[in-house]
PDB file of C-alpha atoms in Angstrom:
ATOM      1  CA  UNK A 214     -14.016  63.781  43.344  1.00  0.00           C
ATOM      2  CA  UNK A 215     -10.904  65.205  42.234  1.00  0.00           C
ATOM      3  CA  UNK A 216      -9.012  65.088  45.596  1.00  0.00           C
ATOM      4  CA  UNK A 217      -5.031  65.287  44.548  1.00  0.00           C
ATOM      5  CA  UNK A 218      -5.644  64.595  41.057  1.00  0.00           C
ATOM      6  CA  UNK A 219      -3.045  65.960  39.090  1.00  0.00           C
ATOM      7  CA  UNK A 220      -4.308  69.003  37.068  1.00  0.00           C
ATOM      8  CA  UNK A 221      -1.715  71.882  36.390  1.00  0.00           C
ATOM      9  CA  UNK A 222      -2.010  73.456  33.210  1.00  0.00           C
ATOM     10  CA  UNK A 223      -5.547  73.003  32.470  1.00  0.00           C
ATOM     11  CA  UNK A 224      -7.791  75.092  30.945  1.00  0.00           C
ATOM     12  CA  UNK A 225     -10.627  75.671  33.138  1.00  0.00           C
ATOM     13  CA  UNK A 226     -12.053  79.160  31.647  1.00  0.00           C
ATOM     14  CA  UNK A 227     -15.603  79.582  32.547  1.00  0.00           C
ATOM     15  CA  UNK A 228     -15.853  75.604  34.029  1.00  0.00           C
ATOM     16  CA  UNK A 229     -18.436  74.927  36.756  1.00  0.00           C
ATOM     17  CA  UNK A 230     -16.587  73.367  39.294  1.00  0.00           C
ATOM     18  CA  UNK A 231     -18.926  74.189  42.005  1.00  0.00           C
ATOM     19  CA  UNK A 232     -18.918  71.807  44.628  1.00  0.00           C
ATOM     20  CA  UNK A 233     -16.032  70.433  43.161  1.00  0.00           C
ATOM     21  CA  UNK A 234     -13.730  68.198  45.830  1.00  0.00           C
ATOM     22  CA  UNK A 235      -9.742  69.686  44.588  1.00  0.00           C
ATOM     23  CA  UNK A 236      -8.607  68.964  48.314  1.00  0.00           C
ATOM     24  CA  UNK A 237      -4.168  68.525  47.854  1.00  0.00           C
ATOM     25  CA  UNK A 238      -4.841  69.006  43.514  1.00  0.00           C
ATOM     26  CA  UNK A 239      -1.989  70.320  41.795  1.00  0.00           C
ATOM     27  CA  UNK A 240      -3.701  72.871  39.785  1.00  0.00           C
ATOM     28  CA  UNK A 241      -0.534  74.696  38.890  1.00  0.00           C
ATOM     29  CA  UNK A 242      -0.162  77.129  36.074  1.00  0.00           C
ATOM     30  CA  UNK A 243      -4.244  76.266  35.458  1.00  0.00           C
ATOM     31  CA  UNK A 244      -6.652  78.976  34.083  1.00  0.00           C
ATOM     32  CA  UNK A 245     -10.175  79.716  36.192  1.00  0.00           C
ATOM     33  CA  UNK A 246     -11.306  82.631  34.990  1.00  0.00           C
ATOM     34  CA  UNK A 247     -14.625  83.172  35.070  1.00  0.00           C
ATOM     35  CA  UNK A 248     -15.124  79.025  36.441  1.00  0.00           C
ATOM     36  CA  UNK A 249     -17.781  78.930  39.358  1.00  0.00           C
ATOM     37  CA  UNK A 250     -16.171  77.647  42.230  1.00  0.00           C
ATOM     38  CA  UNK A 251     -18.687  78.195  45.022  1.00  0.00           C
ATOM     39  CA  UNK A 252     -18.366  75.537  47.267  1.00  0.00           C
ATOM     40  CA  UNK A 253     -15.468  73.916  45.722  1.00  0.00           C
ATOM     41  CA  UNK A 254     -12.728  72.523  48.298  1.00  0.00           C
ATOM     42  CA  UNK A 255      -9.347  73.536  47.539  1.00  0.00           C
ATOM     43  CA  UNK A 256      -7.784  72.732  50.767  1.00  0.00           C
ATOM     44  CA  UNK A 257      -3.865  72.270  50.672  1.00  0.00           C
ATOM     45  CA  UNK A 258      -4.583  72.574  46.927  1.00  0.00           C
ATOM     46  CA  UNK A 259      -1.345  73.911  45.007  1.00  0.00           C
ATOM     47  CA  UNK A 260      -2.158  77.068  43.549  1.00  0.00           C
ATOM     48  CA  UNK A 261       0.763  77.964  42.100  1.00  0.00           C
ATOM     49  CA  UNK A 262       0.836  80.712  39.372  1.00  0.00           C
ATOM     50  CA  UNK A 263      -2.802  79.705  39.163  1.00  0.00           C
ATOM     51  CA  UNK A 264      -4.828  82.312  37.116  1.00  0.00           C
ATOM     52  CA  UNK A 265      -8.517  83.083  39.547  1.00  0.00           C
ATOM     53  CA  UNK A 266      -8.931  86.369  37.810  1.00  0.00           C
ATOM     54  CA  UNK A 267     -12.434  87.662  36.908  1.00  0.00           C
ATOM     55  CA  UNK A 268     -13.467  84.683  39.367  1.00  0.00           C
ATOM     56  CA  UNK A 269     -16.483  85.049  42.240  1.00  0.00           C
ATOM     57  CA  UNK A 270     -14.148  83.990  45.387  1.00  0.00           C
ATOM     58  CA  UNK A 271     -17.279  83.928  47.627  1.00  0.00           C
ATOM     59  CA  UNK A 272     -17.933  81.937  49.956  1.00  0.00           C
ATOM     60  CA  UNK A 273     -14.309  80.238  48.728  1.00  0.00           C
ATOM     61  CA  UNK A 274     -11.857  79.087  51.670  1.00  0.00           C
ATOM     62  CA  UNK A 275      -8.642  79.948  50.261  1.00  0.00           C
ATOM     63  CA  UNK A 276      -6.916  79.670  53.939  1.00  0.00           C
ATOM     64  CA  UNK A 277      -5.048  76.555  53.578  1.00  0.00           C
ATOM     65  CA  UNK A 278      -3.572  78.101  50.370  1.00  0.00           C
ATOM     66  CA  UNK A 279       0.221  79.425  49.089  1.00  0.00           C
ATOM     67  CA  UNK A 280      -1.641  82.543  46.958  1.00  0.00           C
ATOM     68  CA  UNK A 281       1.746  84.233  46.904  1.00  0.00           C
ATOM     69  CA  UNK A 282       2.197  83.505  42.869  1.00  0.00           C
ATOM     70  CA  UNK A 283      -1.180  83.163  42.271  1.00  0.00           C
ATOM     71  CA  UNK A 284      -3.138  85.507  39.752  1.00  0.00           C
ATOM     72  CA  UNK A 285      -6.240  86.695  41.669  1.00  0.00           C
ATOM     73  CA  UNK A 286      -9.106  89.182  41.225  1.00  0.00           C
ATOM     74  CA  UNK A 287      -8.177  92.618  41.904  1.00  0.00           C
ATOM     75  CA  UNK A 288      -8.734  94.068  45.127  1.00  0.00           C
ATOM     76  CA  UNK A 289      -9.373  90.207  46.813  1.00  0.00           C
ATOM     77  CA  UNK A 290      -8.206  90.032  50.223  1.00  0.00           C
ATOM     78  CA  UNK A 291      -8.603  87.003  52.459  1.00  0.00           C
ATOM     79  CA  UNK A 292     -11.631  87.218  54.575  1.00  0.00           C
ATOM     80  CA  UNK A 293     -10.113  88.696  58.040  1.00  0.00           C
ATOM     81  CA  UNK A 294      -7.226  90.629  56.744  1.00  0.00           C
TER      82      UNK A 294
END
């Protein structure tokens, strides 16, 4: 459980966080590329100047989220938009 644990900066390049509880985590300036986050929970998670490029988004709930800085796939959209 990783619930607001304090992670910005970290390398997370091809991690398997799936499943992973990041609920309120500061995972600011934090590389994911290529980690598997299905089912991870990144509600009210800071994202900021995260890099999620070349990372599967499906099935991720990104709703709660501040994505404006953040480096996503190309083409991503949030589902309903």
């Amino acid at each position: 459980d990783l619930t607001a644990a304090q992670l910005g900066g970290i390398e997370f390049f091809r991690a398997d966080l799936s499943g992973a509880k990041l609920c309120r985590a500061n995972l600011r300036a934090s590389n994911l590329r290529d980690a598997k986050v299905q089912g991870a929970d990144f509600r009210e998670a800071d994202l900021t100047t995260t890099i999620l490029r070349e990372t599967d988004l499906t099935g991720v709930d990104l709703s709660t989220n501040d994505l404006s800085s953040t480096l996503l796939p190309v083409g991503w959209k949030r589902p309903g938009s």
